[in-house]
mmCIF file of C-alpha atoms in Angstrom:
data_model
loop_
_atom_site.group_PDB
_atom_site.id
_atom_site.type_symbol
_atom_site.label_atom_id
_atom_site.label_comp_id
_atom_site.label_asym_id
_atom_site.label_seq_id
_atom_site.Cartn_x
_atom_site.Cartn_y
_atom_site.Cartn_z
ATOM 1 C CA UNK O 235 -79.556 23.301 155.216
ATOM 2 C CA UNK O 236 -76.844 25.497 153.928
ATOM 3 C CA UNK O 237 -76.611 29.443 155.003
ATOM 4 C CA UNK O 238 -76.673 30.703 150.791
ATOM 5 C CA UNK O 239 -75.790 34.145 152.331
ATOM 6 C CA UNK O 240 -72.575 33.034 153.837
ATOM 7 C CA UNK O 241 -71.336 31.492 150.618
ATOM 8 C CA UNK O 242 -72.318 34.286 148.081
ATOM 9 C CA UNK O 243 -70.100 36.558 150.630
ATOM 10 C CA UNK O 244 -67.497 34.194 150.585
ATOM 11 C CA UNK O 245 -67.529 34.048 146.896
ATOM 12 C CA UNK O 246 -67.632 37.917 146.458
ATOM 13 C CA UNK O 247 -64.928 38.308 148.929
ATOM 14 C CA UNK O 248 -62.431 36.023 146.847
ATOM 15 C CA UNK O 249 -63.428 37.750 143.415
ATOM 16 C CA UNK O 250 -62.296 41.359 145.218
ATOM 17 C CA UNK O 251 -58.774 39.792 146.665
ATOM 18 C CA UNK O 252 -57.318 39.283 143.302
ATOM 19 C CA UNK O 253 -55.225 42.625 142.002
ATOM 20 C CA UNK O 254 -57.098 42.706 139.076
ATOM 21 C CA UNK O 255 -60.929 42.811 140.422
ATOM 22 C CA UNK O 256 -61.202 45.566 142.760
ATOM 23 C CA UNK O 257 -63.564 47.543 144.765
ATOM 24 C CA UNK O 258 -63.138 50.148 141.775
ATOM 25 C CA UNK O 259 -63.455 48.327 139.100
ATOM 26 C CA UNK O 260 -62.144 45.082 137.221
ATOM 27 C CA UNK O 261 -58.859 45.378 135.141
ATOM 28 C CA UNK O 262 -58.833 42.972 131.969
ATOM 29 C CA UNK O 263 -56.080 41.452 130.205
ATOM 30 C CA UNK O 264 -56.225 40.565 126.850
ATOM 31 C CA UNK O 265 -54.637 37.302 125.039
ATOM 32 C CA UNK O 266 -51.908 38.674 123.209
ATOM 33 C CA UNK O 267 -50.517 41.028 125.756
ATOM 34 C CA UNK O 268 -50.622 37.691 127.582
ATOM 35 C CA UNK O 269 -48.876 35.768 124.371
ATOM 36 C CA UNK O 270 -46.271 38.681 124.084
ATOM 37 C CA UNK O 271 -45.036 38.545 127.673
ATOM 38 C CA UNK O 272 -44.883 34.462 127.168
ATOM 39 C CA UNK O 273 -42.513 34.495 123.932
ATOM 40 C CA UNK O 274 -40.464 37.523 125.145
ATOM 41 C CA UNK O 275 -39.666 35.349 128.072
ATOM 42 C CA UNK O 276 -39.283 32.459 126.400
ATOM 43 C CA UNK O 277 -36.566 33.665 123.800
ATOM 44 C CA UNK O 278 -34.354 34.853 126.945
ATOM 45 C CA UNK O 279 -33.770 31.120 127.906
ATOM 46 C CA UNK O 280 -30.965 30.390 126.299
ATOM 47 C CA UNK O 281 -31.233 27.064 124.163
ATOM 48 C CA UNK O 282 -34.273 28.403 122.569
ATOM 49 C CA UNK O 283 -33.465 29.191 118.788
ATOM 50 C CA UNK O 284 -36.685 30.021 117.627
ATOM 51 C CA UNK O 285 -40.826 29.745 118.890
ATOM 52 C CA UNK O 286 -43.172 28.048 116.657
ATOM 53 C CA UNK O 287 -43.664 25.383 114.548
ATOM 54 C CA UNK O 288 -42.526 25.785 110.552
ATOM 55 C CA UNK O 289 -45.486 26.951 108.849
ATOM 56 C CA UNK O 290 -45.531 30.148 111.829
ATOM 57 C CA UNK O 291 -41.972 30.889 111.371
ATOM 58 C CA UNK O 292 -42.057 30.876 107.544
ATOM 59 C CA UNK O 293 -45.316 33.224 107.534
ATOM 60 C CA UNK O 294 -43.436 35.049 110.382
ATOM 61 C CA UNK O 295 -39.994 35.352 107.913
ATOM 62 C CA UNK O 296 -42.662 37.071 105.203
ATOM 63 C CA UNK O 297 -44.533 39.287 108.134
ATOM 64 C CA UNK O 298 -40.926 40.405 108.938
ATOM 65 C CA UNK O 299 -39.806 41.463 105.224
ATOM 66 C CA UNK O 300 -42.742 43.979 105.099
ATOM 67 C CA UNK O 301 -41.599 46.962 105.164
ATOM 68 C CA UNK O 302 -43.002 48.877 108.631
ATOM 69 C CA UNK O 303 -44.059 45.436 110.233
ATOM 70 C CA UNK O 304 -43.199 44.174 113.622
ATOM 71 C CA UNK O 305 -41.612 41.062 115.381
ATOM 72 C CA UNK O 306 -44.972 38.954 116.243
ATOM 73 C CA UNK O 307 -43.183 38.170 119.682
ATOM 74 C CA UNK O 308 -46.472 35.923 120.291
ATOM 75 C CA UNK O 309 -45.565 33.819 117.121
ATOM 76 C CA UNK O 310 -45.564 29.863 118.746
ATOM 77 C CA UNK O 311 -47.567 31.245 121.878
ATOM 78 C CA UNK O 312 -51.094 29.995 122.501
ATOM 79 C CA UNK O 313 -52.774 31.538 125.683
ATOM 80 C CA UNK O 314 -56.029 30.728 127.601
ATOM 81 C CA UNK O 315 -56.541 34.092 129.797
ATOM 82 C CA UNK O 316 -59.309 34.060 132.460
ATOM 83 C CA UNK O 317 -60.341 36.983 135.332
ATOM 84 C CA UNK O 318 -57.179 35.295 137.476
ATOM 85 C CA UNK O 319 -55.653 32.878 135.910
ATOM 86 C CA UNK O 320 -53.742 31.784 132.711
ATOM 87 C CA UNK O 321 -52.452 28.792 130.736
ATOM 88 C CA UNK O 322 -49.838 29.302 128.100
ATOM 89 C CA UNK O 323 -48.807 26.363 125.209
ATOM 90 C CA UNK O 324 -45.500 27.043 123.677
ATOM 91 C CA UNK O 325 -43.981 25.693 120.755
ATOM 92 C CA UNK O 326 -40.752 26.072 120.228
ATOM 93 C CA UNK O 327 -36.984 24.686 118.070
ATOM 94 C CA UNK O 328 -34.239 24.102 120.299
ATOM 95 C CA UNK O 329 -30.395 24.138 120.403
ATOM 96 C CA UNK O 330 -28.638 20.622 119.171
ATOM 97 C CA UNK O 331 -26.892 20.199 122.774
ATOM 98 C CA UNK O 332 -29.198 21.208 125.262
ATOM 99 C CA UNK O 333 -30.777 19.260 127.424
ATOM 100 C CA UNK O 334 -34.726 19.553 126.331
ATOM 101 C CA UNK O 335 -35.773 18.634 129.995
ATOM 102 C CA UNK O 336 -33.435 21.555 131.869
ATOM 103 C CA UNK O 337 -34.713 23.710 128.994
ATOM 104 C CA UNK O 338 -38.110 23.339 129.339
ATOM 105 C CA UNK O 339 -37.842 24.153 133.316
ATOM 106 C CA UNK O 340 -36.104 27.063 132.719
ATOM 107 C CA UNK O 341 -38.707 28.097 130.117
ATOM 108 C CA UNK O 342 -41.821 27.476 132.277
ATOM 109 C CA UNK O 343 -39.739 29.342 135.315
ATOM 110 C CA UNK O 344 -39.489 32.266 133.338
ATOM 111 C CA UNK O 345 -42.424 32.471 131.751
ATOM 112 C CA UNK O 346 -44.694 31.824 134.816
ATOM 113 C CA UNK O 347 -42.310 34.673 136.610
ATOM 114 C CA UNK O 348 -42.591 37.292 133.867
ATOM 115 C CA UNK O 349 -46.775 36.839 133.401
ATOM 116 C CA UNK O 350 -47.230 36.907 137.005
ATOM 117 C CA UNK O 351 -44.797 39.610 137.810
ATOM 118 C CA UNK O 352 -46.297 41.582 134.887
ATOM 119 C CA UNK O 353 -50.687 40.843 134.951
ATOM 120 C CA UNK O 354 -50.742 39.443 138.480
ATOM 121 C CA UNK O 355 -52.252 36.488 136.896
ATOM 122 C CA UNK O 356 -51.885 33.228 138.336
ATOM 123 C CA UNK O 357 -50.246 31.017 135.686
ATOM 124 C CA UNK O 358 -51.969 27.647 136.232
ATOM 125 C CA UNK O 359 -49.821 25.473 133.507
ATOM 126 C CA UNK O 360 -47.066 26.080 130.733
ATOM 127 C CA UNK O 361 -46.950 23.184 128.036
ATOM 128 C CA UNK O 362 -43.513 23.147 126.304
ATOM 129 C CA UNK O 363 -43.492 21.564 122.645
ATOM 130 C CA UNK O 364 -40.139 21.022 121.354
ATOM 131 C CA UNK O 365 -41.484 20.769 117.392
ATOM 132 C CA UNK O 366 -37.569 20.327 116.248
ATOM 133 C CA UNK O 367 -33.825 20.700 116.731
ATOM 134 C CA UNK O 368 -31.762 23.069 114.953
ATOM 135 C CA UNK O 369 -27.994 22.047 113.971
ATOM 136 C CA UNK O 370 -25.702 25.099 113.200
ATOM 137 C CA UNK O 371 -24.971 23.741 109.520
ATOM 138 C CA UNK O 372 -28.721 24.120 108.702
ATOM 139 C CA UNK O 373 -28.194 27.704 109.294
ATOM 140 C CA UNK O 374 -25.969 28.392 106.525
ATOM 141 C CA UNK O 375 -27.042 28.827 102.966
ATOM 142 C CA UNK O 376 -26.360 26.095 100.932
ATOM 143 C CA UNK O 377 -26.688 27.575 97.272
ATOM 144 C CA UNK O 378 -23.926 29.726 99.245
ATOM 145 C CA UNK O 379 -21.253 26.967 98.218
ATOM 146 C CA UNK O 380 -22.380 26.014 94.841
ATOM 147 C CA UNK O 381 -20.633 26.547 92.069
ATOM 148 C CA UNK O 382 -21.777 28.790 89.753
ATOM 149 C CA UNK O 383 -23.644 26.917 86.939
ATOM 150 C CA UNK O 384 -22.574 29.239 84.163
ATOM 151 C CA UNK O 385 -19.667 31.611 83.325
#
């Protein structure tokens, strides 16, 4: 037969050693502070050229041309935040040229470091979805080089 006090102490004891449960009280985190943190650190790897897939950057591009609106730095971020833990889904476009497998390590390594660092949640997984690759002649405007139709 099993000692039940034993275990409910053990379990109590492990709920108070996290940073964010405490003798005083129990700090919460919510999803898009999470989601925030995640896409700031993902747009400092360098290869990323933009988070999301198409239809969240183009409502993004509309978001940004209101006037007084912000940056949704969560925009291609999905988050799963628990008391102690987290799980973050990114999607992302990446640079023609880089390689997609150094890219995505460098993404999970600073993501993982900047949530942890930051919440002192333990980041349990980061899923990198590279939706698309963006060429640098797909950035400029191509009615830019027409000819005018009429004089």
């Amino acid at each position: 037969m099993t000692d039940t006090t034993t275990t409910s102490k053990s379990v109590a004891t492990s709920e108070t050693s996290s940073a964010l449960v405490s003798e005083q009280g129990r700090t919460t985190i919510a999803d898009t502070v999470v989601s925030k943190i995640a896409g700031i650190a993902a747009r400092e790897v360098a290869g990323v050229y933009d988070l999301g897939g198409s239809t969240a950057r183009a409502v993004g591009a509309l978001r940004e041309r209101i006037p007084g609106s912000s940056t949704n730095h969560g925009q291609g971020v999905t988050v799963e935040v628990g008391e102690r833990q987290a799980a973050v889904d990114i999607q992302l476009i990446a640079e023609y040229g880089v390689s997609i497998a150094d890219l995505a390590t460098g993404i999970r390594r600073n993501v993982v470091d900047s949530i942890e660092r930051m919440t002192g949640l333990e980041v349990t997984e980061v899923n990198v979805e590279v939706q698309d690759v963006h060429l640098e002649s797909e950035s400029a405007d191509p009615a830019a080089d027409e000819e005018p139709r009429v004089r």
